[in-house]
Short mmCIF file of C-alpha atoms and ligand atoms in Angstrom, two decimals:
data_model
loop_
_atom_site.label_atom_id
_atom_site.label_comp_id
_atom_site.label_asym_id
_atom_site.label_seq_id
_atom_site.Cartn_x
_atom_site.Cartn_y
_atom_site.Cartn_z
CA UNK A 1 118.67 29.22 52.83
CA UNK A 2 118.69 28.10 49.20
CA UNK A 3 120.82 25.35 47.64
CA UNK A 4 121.08 25.60 43.85
CA UNK A 5 124.85 25.36 43.52
CA UNK A 6 127.35 22.66 44.44
CA UNK A 7 131.12 22.15 44.73
CA UNK A 8 132.98 19.10 43.44
CA UNK A 9 135.81 17.82 45.57
CA UNK A 10 138.31 15.48 43.91
CA UNK A 11 141.16 13.59 45.60
CA UNK A 12 144.64 12.69 44.35
CA UNK A 13 144.69 9.54 46.52
CA UNK A 14 141.99 7.64 44.63
CA UNK A 15 139.17 8.61 47.01
CA UNK A 16 136.08 8.99 44.84
CA UNK A 17 135.16 12.59 44.00
CA UNK A 18 132.05 13.96 45.62
CA UNK A 19 129.65 16.84 45.10
CA UNK A 20 129.01 19.09 48.09
CA UNK A 21 125.88 21.27 48.24
CA UNK A 22 126.44 25.03 48.48
CA UNK A 23 123.90 26.93 50.58
CA UNK A 24 123.17 30.59 49.97
CA UNK A 25 121.95 32.86 52.76
CA UNK A 26 120.16 36.20 52.46
CA UNK A 27 123.48 38.06 52.76
CA UNK A 28 127.15 37.20 53.13
CA UNK A 29 129.31 34.35 51.81
CA UNK A 30 127.78 31.10 50.58
CA UNK A 31 128.65 27.98 52.60
CA UNK A 32 129.86 24.61 51.38
CA UNK A 33 128.01 21.90 53.30
CA UNK A 34 130.69 19.42 54.41
CA UNK A 35 128.55 17.40 56.82
CA UNK A 36 128.76 14.25 54.66
CA UNK A 37 132.50 14.40 53.92
CA UNK A 38 133.68 12.16 56.77
CA UNK A 39 131.00 9.54 56.13
CA UNK A 40 131.79 9.50 52.40
CA UNK A 41 135.60 9.81 52.47
CA UNK A 42 136.81 8.95 56.00
CA UNK A 43 138.50 12.36 56.01
CA UNK A 44 137.93 15.35 58.32
CA UNK A 45 138.17 18.96 57.24
CA UNK A 46 140.73 21.04 59.16
CA UNK A 47 140.18 24.65 60.27
CA UNK A 48 141.75 25.54 63.67
CA UNK A 49 140.45 28.95 64.78
CA UNK A 50 137.51 28.52 62.38
CA UNK A 51 138.88 31.07 59.89
CA UNK A 52 136.80 29.56 57.06
CA UNK A 53 134.06 27.79 58.97
CA UNK A 54 130.41 28.69 59.49
CA UNK A 55 129.40 26.87 62.68
CA UNK A 56 125.66 27.42 62.36
CA UNK A 57 122.80 29.08 60.51
CA UNK A 58 121.59 32.25 62.22
CA UNK A 59 119.11 35.08 61.68
CA UNK A 60 120.27 37.35 64.48
CA UNK A 61 123.35 39.45 63.62
CA UNK A 62 125.10 40.10 60.33
CA UNK A 63 128.59 41.57 59.89
CA UNK A 64 130.14 42.63 56.60
CA UNK A 65 133.82 42.89 57.54
CA UNK A 66 134.86 44.48 54.25
CA UNK A 67 132.22 47.19 54.36
CA UNK A 68 132.41 47.63 58.13
CA UNK A 69 128.70 46.93 58.44
CA UNK A 70 126.85 45.54 61.50
CA UNK A 71 123.12 44.69 61.51
CA UNK A 72 121.01 43.38 64.40
CA UNK A 73 118.04 41.55 62.84
CA UNK A 74 118.59 43.66 59.71
CA UNK A 75 118.77 47.06 61.44
CA UNK A 76 122.10 48.97 61.04
CA UNK A 77 123.85 49.54 64.36
CA UNK A 78 124.13 53.26 63.52
CA UNK A 79 120.31 53.56 63.49
CA UNK A 80 119.73 51.46 66.60
CA UNK A 81 122.34 53.46 68.55
CA UNK A 82 120.48 56.69 67.73
CA UNK A 83 116.79 55.71 67.68
CA UNK A 84 116.56 52.91 70.27
CA UNK A 85 117.62 52.17 73.81
CA UNK A 86 119.26 49.03 75.13
CA UNK A 87 116.08 47.28 76.30
CA UNK A 88 114.42 47.84 72.91
CA UNK A 89 117.54 46.35 71.33
CA UNK A 90 117.30 43.38 73.71
CA UNK A 91 113.69 42.84 72.65
CA UNK A 92 114.75 43.01 68.99
CA UNK A 93 117.60 40.53 69.39
CA UNK A 94 115.44 38.08 71.34
CA UNK A 95 112.23 38.36 69.29
CA UNK A 96 113.39 39.38 65.81
CA UNK A 97 111.30 42.56 65.64
CA UNK A 98 111.43 45.96 67.36
CA UNK A 99 108.72 46.22 70.04
CA UNK A 100 105.55 48.27 69.83
CA UNK A 101 105.09 50.70 72.73
CA UNK A 102 102.93 48.16 74.61
CA UNK A 103 105.41 45.34 73.99
CA UNK A 104 108.25 47.55 75.15
CA UNK A 105 106.39 48.57 78.33
CA UNK A 106 105.50 44.96 79.12
CA UNK A 107 109.06 43.76 78.46
CA UNK A 108 110.58 46.48 80.64
CA UNK A 109 108.17 45.70 83.49
CA UNK A 110 109.03 42.00 83.31
CA UNK A 111 112.75 42.69 83.35
CA UNK A 112 112.65 45.33 86.10
CA UNK A 113 110.60 42.96 88.30
CA UNK A 114 113.48 40.48 88.44
CA UNK A 115 116.39 42.79 89.22
CA UNK A 116 117.01 41.51 92.76
CA UNK A 117 119.18 38.46 93.33
CA UNK A 118 118.49 35.88 96.05
CA UNK A 119 119.68 37.39 99.34
CA UNK A 120 121.93 34.37 99.89
CA UNK A 121 123.92 35.36 96.78
CA UNK A 122 125.59 37.96 99.00
CA UNK A 123 127.48 35.19 100.77
CA UNK A 124 129.24 34.12 97.57
CA UNK A 125 131.04 37.45 97.46
CA UNK A 126 132.59 37.18 100.92
CA UNK A 127 134.47 34.07 99.77
CA UNK A 128 136.50 36.19 97.32
CA UNK A 129 139.44 38.39 98.24
CA UNK A 130 138.52 42.06 97.90
CA UNK A 131 141.18 42.45 95.21
CA UNK A 132 139.84 39.55 93.15
CA UNK A 133 139.31 40.57 89.53
CA UNK A 134 135.59 41.42 89.17
CA UNK A 135 135.39 39.10 86.15
CA UNK A 136 136.42 36.18 88.38
CA UNK A 137 133.61 37.10 90.76
CA UNK A 138 131.12 37.49 87.91
CA UNK A 139 131.93 34.09 86.38
CA UNK A 140 131.37 32.49 89.78
CA UNK A 141 128.18 34.32 90.69
CA UNK A 142 126.46 33.96 87.31
CA UNK A 143 127.20 30.23 87.31
CA UNK A 144 125.82 30.07 90.86
CA UNK A 145 122.47 31.46 89.67
CA UNK A 146 121.67 27.94 88.42
CA UNK A 147 121.61 26.87 92.08
CA UNK A 148 118.62 29.12 92.72
CA UNK A 149 116.25 28.53 89.83
CA UNK A 150 115.33 24.85 89.77
CA UNK A 151 111.88 25.94 88.55
CA UNK A 152 113.19 26.89 85.10
CA UNK A 153 116.06 24.64 84.07
CA UNK A 154 114.20 22.56 81.48
CA UNK A 155 115.76 24.11 78.40
CA UNK A 156 113.38 22.32 76.05
CA UNK A 157 110.51 24.27 77.67
CA UNK A 158 110.13 27.65 75.89
CA UNK A 159 108.61 29.19 79.03
CA UNK A 160 111.65 28.11 81.08
CA UNK A 161 113.91 29.60 78.41
CA UNK A 162 111.92 32.84 78.48
CA UNK A 163 111.97 33.30 82.27
CA UNK A 164 115.69 32.41 82.36
CA UNK A 165 116.34 35.07 79.72
CA UNK A 166 114.39 37.65 81.71
CA UNK A 167 116.18 36.70 84.95
CA UNK A 168 119.62 36.93 83.32
CA UNK A 169 118.90 40.30 81.68
CA UNK A 170 117.49 41.61 84.95
CA UNK A 171 120.15 40.27 87.33
CA UNK A 172 123.34 40.92 85.37
CA UNK A 173 123.36 44.67 86.20
CA UNK A 174 122.81 43.81 89.87
CA UNK A 175 125.59 41.21 89.94
CA UNK A 176 128.05 43.42 88.01
CA UNK A 177 127.34 46.29 90.39
CA UNK A 178 127.76 43.94 93.39
CA UNK A 179 131.10 42.72 92.02
CA UNK A 180 132.26 46.33 91.83
CA UNK A 181 130.94 47.28 95.28
CA UNK A 182 132.61 44.23 96.83
CA UNK A 183 135.86 45.13 95.02
CA UNK A 184 135.93 48.66 96.44
CA UNK A 185 134.57 47.74 99.86
CA UNK A 186 131.32 49.68 99.62
CA UNK A 187 127.89 48.30 100.60
CA UNK A 188 125.75 46.69 97.92
CA UNK A 189 123.02 48.96 96.52
CA UNK A 190 119.61 47.36 95.95
CA UNK A 191 117.99 47.92 92.54
CA UNK A 192 115.55 50.82 92.29
CA UNK A 193 113.00 49.68 89.74
CA UNK A 194 111.46 53.05 89.01
CA UNK A 195 114.71 53.97 87.22
CA UNK A 196 115.51 52.95 83.64
CA UNK A 197 117.63 49.84 83.10
CA UNK A 198 120.87 51.78 82.59
CA UNK A 199 120.15 54.44 85.22
CA UNK A 200 119.42 51.67 87.71
CA UNK A 201 122.76 50.05 86.88
CA UNK A 202 124.69 53.31 87.23
CA UNK A 203 123.03 53.99 90.58
CA UNK A 204 123.88 50.49 91.87
CA UNK A 205 127.51 51.05 90.85
CA UNK A 206 128.09 54.69 91.76
CA UNK A 207 125.40 55.38 94.35
CA UNK A 208 125.84 54.91 98.10
CA UNK A 209 123.30 54.62 100.94
CA UNK A 210 124.64 57.92 102.32
CA UNK A 211 123.14 60.23 99.72
CA UNK A 212 120.57 60.50 96.93
CA UNK A 213 122.16 59.41 93.62
CA UNK A 214 121.79 62.12 90.98
CA UNK A 215 121.04 60.53 87.59
CA UNK A 216 122.87 62.33 84.75
CA UNK A 217 120.77 61.66 81.65
CA UNK A 218 123.64 62.38 79.23
CA UNK A 219 125.88 59.83 80.95
CA UNK A 220 123.07 57.27 81.26
CA UNK A 221 122.31 57.65 77.55
CA UNK A 222 126.00 57.19 76.77
CA UNK A 223 126.18 53.98 78.80
CA UNK A 224 122.95 52.75 77.22
CA UNK A 225 124.46 53.33 73.77
CA UNK A 226 127.68 51.58 74.75
CA UNK A 227 125.61 48.56 75.74
CA UNK A 228 123.73 48.62 72.41
CA UNK A 229 127.08 48.56 70.60
CA UNK A 230 128.20 45.51 72.60
CA UNK A 231 124.91 43.59 72.57
CA UNK A 232 125.70 40.94 69.95
CA UNK A 233 128.28 40.17 67.30
CA UNK A 234 127.61 36.97 65.33
CA UNK A 235 129.67 33.88 66.21
CA UNK A 236 132.55 35.46 68.17
CA UNK A 237 134.56 33.37 70.63
CA UNK A 238 132.32 33.86 73.67
CA UNK A 239 129.10 33.36 71.70
CA UNK A 240 130.52 30.19 70.16
CA UNK A 241 131.33 29.03 73.69
CA UNK A 242 127.76 29.67 74.84
CA UNK A 243 126.41 27.76 71.84
CA UNK A 244 128.75 24.83 72.43
CA UNK A 245 127.98 24.71 76.15
CA UNK A 246 124.27 24.95 75.39
CA UNK A 247 124.48 22.14 72.81
CA UNK A 248 125.17 19.70 75.67
CA UNK A 249 121.90 20.74 77.37
CA UNK A 250 123.64 22.72 80.11
CA UNK A 251 121.39 25.26 81.82
CA UNK A 252 121.45 28.87 80.55
CA UNK A 253 123.14 30.27 83.67
CA UNK A 254 126.05 27.85 83.28
CA UNK A 255 126.26 28.65 79.55
CA UNK A 256 126.38 32.40 80.15
CA UNK A 257 129.04 31.88 82.83
CA UNK A 258 131.09 30.03 80.20
CA UNK A 259 130.60 32.96 77.83
CA UNK A 260 131.81 35.40 80.49
CA UNK A 261 134.92 33.30 81.07
CA UNK A 262 135.73 33.35 77.35
CA UNK A 263 135.06 37.07 76.96
CA UNK A 264 137.64 37.76 79.70
CA UNK A 265 140.59 37.01 77.41
CA UNK A 266 142.64 40.03 76.21
CA UNK A 267 142.23 38.91 72.59
CA UNK A 268 138.46 39.26 73.05
CA UNK A 269 136.46 41.31 75.52
CA UNK A 270 139.45 41.84 77.79
CA UNK A 271 140.97 44.08 75.10
CA UNK A 272 139.25 47.21 76.42
CA UNK A 273 141.05 46.82 79.76
CA UNK A 274 144.32 45.94 77.97
CA UNK A 275 143.91 48.93 75.66
CA UNK A 276 143.61 51.37 78.54
CA UNK A 277 146.66 49.85 80.23
CA UNK A 278 148.49 50.28 76.90
CA UNK A 279 147.48 53.96 76.63
CA UNK A 280 148.40 54.57 80.28
CA UNK A 281 151.80 52.99 79.60
CA UNK A 282 152.51 55.21 76.59
CA UNK A 283 151.31 58.24 78.57
CA UNK A 284 153.66 57.40 81.45
CA UNK A 285 156.57 57.03 79.05
CA UNK A 286 156.01 60.50 77.59
CA UNK A 287 152.70 60.47 75.75
CA UNK A 288 152.29 61.50 72.11
CA UNK A 289 156.05 61.88 71.54
CA UNK A 290 156.50 58.21 72.46
CA UNK A 291 153.94 56.85 69.99
CA UNK A 292 156.68 56.22 67.41
CA UNK A 293 158.63 54.04 69.84
CA UNK A 294 155.53 52.09 70.71
CA UNK A 295 154.57 51.51 67.07
CA UNK A 296 158.11 50.23 66.40
CA UNK A 297 157.68 47.70 69.22
CA UNK A 298 154.35 46.57 67.75
CA UNK A 299 156.00 46.01 64.37
CA UNK A 300 158.77 43.95 65.97
CA UNK A 301 157.22 40.45 66.01
CA UNK A 302 159.61 39.36 68.79
CA UNK A 303 158.29 42.02 71.15
CA UNK A 304 154.93 40.28 71.47
CA UNK A 305 153.42 43.78 71.74
CA UNK A 306 150.08 44.34 70.00
CA UNK A 307 148.16 47.54 69.43
CA UNK A 308 145.26 46.61 71.68
CA UNK A 309 141.85 47.70 70.44
CA UNK A 310 143.06 47.30 66.86
CA UNK A 311 142.43 44.45 64.43
CA UNK A 312 139.56 42.05 64.09
CA UNK A 313 138.94 38.59 62.69
CA UNK A 314 136.01 39.81 60.62
CA UNK A 315 136.32 43.57 60.21
CA UNK A 316 138.95 44.39 57.58
CA UNK A 317 137.58 47.93 57.60
CA UNK A 318 136.64 50.32 60.37
CA UNK A 319 134.52 48.62 63.06
CA UNK A 320 131.30 50.68 62.90
CA UNK A 321 131.05 50.39 66.67
CA UNK A 322 134.45 52.09 67.09
CA UNK A 323 133.19 55.17 65.23
CA UNK A 324 130.07 55.34 67.43
CA UNK A 325 132.18 54.70 70.53
CA UNK A 326 134.49 57.58 69.65
CA UNK A 327 131.47 59.91 69.23
CA UNK A 328 130.07 58.73 72.57
CA UNK A 329 133.48 59.22 74.14
CA UNK A 330 133.55 62.81 72.93
CA UNK A 331 130.00 63.47 74.25
CA UNK A 332 130.84 62.07 77.69
CA UNK A 333 134.14 63.95 77.97
CA UNK A 334 132.37 67.12 76.84
CA UNK A 335 129.57 66.64 79.39
CA UNK A 336 132.18 66.16 82.10
CA UNK A 337 134.34 69.06 80.93
CA UNK A 338 137.17 66.62 80.13
CA UNK A 339 137.60 67.43 76.41
CA UNK A 340 141.30 67.91 77.15
CA UNK A 341 141.53 64.38 78.50
CA UNK A 342 145.17 63.47 77.64
CA UNK A 343 144.37 59.79 77.09
CA UNK A 344 141.64 60.62 74.59
CA UNK A 345 144.01 62.92 72.71
CA UNK A 346 146.70 60.22 72.85
CA UNK A 347 144.26 57.58 71.58
CA UNK A 348 143.14 59.74 68.66
CA UNK A 349 146.77 60.56 67.71
CA UNK A 350 147.77 56.89 67.99
CA UNK A 351 144.80 55.92 65.80
CA UNK A 352 145.72 58.55 63.21
CA UNK A 353 149.37 57.44 63.08
CA UNK A 354 148.47 53.73 62.89
CA UNK A 355 145.92 54.30 60.12
CA UNK A 356 148.62 56.03 58.06
CA UNK A 357 151.23 53.32 58.71
CA UNK A 358 151.74 50.65 56.07
CA UNK A 359 152.11 47.88 58.67
CA UNK A 360 148.49 48.39 59.77
CA UNK A 361 147.12 49.38 56.36
CA UNK A 362 148.54 46.26 54.67
CA UNK A 363 147.09 44.02 57.38
CA UNK A 364 143.78 45.88 57.34
CA UNK A 365 144.04 46.64 61.03
CA UNK A 366 141.52 49.24 62.19
CA UNK A 367 140.21 50.29 65.61
CA UNK A 368 137.63 47.85 66.97
CA UNK A 369 134.92 48.28 69.59
CA UNK A 370 137.44 48.04 72.41
CA UNK A 371 139.69 50.90 71.33
CA UNK A 372 137.66 53.81 72.75
CA UNK A 373 135.55 51.75 75.13
CA UNK A 374 138.05 51.98 77.97
CA UNK A 375 138.42 55.75 77.74
CA UNK A 376 134.71 56.41 77.83
CA UNK A 377 134.08 53.88 80.61
CA UNK A 378 136.88 55.43 82.67
CA UNK A 379 135.34 58.87 82.11
CA UNK A 380 131.98 57.46 83.28
CA UNK A 381 133.72 56.41 86.49
CA UNK A 382 134.28 52.68 85.94
CA UNK A 383 137.69 51.44 87.08
CA UNK A 384 139.70 49.60 84.39
CA UNK A 385 139.10 46.17 85.89
CA UNK A 386 135.35 46.69 85.47
CA UNK A 387 135.43 47.33 81.70
CA UNK A 388 135.02 43.71 80.64
CA UNK A 389 132.26 43.20 83.22
CA UNK A 390 130.31 46.00 81.49
CA UNK A 391 131.00 44.28 78.15
CA UNK A 392 129.68 40.99 79.62
CA UNK A 393 126.59 42.76 80.95
CA UNK A 394 125.85 44.21 77.51
CA UNK A 395 126.60 40.96 75.64
CA UNK A 396 124.36 38.80 77.85
CA UNK A 397 121.36 39.46 75.60
CA UNK A 398 123.33 38.40 72.51
CA UNK A 399 124.48 35.21 74.19
CA UNK A 400 120.90 34.43 75.28
CA UNK A 401 119.48 35.13 71.81
CA UNK A 402 122.11 32.93 70.13
CA UNK A 403 121.67 30.20 72.77
CA UNK A 404 117.89 30.26 72.27
CA UNK A 405 118.29 30.07 68.49
CA UNK A 406 120.60 27.06 68.87
CA UNK A 407 118.21 25.23 71.25
CA UNK A 408 115.25 25.84 68.93
CA UNK A 409 117.18 24.43 65.93
CA UNK A 410 115.14 21.36 64.77
CA UNK A 411 118.16 19.09 64.17
CA UNK A 412 120.26 20.58 67.00
CA UNK A 413 123.09 18.24 68.02
CA UNK A 414 125.79 18.37 70.65
CA UNK A 415 128.87 20.11 69.22
CA UNK A 416 131.74 17.64 69.05
CA UNK A 417 134.64 18.59 66.72
CA UNK A 418 137.31 16.01 65.74
CA UNK A 419 141.09 16.50 65.31
CA UNK A 420 144.19 15.87 63.25
CA UNK A 421 146.13 13.52 65.53
CA UNK A 422 149.94 13.78 65.33
CA UNK A 423 150.80 12.15 68.68
CA UNK A 424 152.32 8.76 69.54
CA UNK A 425 151.20 5.62 67.74
CA UNK A 426 150.26 2.66 70.05
CA UNK A 427 153.13 1.51 72.32
CA UNK A 428 153.62 -0.83 75.33
CA UNK A 429 153.86 0.37 78.92
CA UNK A 430 157.24 -0.67 80.41
CA UNK A 431 157.66 -1.30 84.14
CA UNK A 432 159.10 1.79 85.78
CA UNK A 433 162.48 0.11 86.37
CA UNK A 434 162.83 -0.28 82.59
CA UNK A 435 161.83 3.33 81.60
C1 LIG B 501 136.51 41.73 70.27
O1 LIG B 501 135.07 38.24 67.16
C2 LIG B 501 134.42 39.25 67.56
O2 LIG B 501 133.42 39.65 66.96
C3 LIG B 501 134.95 39.89 68.83
C4 LIG B 501 134.31 41.22 69.22
C5 LIG B 501 132.89 41.03 69.67
O3 LIG B 501 132.13 42.03 69.63
O4 LIG B 501 132.54 39.94 70.17
O5 LIG B 501 134.34 42.14 68.13
C6 LIG B 501 135.04 41.86 70.40
O6 LIG B 501 137.05 40.78 70.78
C7 LIG B 501 137.27 42.73 69.44
C8 LIG B 501 138.78 42.37 69.30
C9 LIG B 501 139.48 42.85 70.58
N1 LIG B 501 140.87 42.35 70.61
C10 LIG B 501 141.91 43.23 70.50
O7 LIG B 501 141.79 44.42 70.23
C11 LIG B 501 143.26 42.56 70.74
C12 LIG B 501 144.23 43.02 69.65
N2 LIG B 501 143.79 42.40 68.38
C13 LIG B 501 144.43 41.17 67.98
O8 LIG B 501 144.72 40.31 69.04
C14 LIG B 501 143.76 40.55 66.75
O9 LIG B 501 143.55 41.56 65.85
C15 LIG B 501 142.49 39.75 66.90
C16 LIG B 501 142.61 38.67 67.90
C17 LIG B 501 141.37 40.65 67.27
C18 LIG B 501 142.18 39.14 65.54
O10 LIG B 501 143.22 38.26 65.27
P1 LIG B 501 143.21 37.34 63.93
O11 LIG B 501 141.99 37.50 63.14
O12 LIG B 501 143.59 35.96 64.35
O13 LIG B 501 144.30 38.00 63.07
P2 LIG B 501 145.81 37.66 63.13
O14 LIG B 501 146.23 37.56 64.56
O15 LIG B 501 146.05 36.51 62.23
O16 LIG B 501 146.44 39.00 62.56
C19 LIG B 501 146.75 39.14 61.19
C20 LIG B 501 148.05 39.95 61.18
C21 LIG B 501 149.18 39.28 61.97
O17 LIG B 501 150.40 39.78 61.41
P3 LIG B 501 151.20 38.81 60.34
O18 LIG B 501 151.46 37.51 61.07
O19 LIG B 501 150.25 38.65 59.17
O20 LIG B 501 152.45 39.57 60.02
O21 LIG B 501 147.84 41.22 61.85
C22 LIG B 501 148.67 41.29 62.99
C23 LIG B 501 149.08 39.87 63.35
O22 LIG B 501 150.32 39.88 64.03
N3 LIG B 501 147.84 41.88 64.05
C24 LIG B 501 148.24 42.85 64.86
C25 LIG B 501 147.12 43.14 65.65
N4 LIG B 501 146.10 42.35 65.30
C26 LIG B 501 146.55 41.56 64.31
N5 LIG B 501 149.42 43.48 64.98
C27 LIG B 501 149.47 44.44 65.91
N6 LIG B 501 148.45 44.80 66.73
C28 LIG B 501 147.26 44.16 66.62
N7 LIG B 501 146.25 44.49 67.40
#
């Protein structure tokens, strides 16, 4: 980053003015460096929700919300989704460059050699009710991985960080598939390492020991692309959680479990599940004819109803992933002979109506990655409660890349925000008889 410019901050309360350095990145907004403000003025800055705050310097993912642009290590998501597969994208996010053929082969072999989980992991599942939400199971089981790998928990050791990254990438598909199998009461399927990463995952989810699983290359490619679209996304809520957890020196498995917990929220990765429930609801109430009623409810602030899968903190234009997700959705439905899928038609009509409605236009609310994700995942055979688990699986590489970047930061410190305190001033405790 370069620092030629500065900002002057003056105070009306007599606090001496101060100059703050402005750092310029390679793309995107400049940042005002406020690190010395508290020491110089005794004042904190205030930015709940971090609407105007850059929490770190990063080289991994860049989003231009106004243009609707998303780059992983400088490569547009539209190109990666067409020319690469998910493992290549993982290599890129982790290493900063796309792999050569040899690097890709070596990386894939390393990952596919770690796909099994410790056999004792199976016992964690039986402690959950069968109808437990798979995300609850996933949070628990990923956190429990730290109980098995005492050989690689020194996060200052790059080799430990590397093997932990490989283990997490390799075991997430297995754990997500196990969470699903436990949920539906089917036996766990062991990984089959001669399959591709995504084919192996689909077989562990949809295959059974009773018959040979038939890999459908079109559907596998669609899932692989969906995972590319979800792989990383700058400093979103779950990534910020992983960074903050990692800043305390917590082990990578615990940090990723914290990221999964954060992603679960309906305002974040849980939106794909919430969006499908929303579409199902409208469909049950009459479908396309009832879109007007629904939109009226969304506009009524007191209703608390949101158009799930719409809006984004950064994108004030079309989320480029939503466009690619809609195309993938169409390909999958076409492959499965479901082009008349009523929910897909409903979703496209709802999108069209919303994009022409002033309420959404004025607030720059566009479809985000979660809007079509549920429809295509349902068509692939995933039950609604599994959607966010698939999102967590895909985002694991982004969390690991961002965590690794944070750990390698030369002046990395534990994250410890302050507050604006508006509670009680000091007071005396009275004996209970006098309260
Ligand atoms: C993801 O951060 C990331 O990068 C996340 C993610 C990733 O890859 O990691 O992209 C993945 O989480 C995508 C977002 C999925 N969430 C949803 O689809 C849930 C529905 N969306 C909203 O909850 C909301 O849009 C957020 C949470 C996504 C963004 O909220 P912001 O930035 O805090 O914006 P806001 O709530 O201040 O909204 C601004 C205005 C408000 O109206 P006014 O008070 O100005 O009148 O827009 C309204 C909001 O009420 N609004 C919506 C809306 N989203 C915002 N109104 C109706 N429906 C919506 N979906």
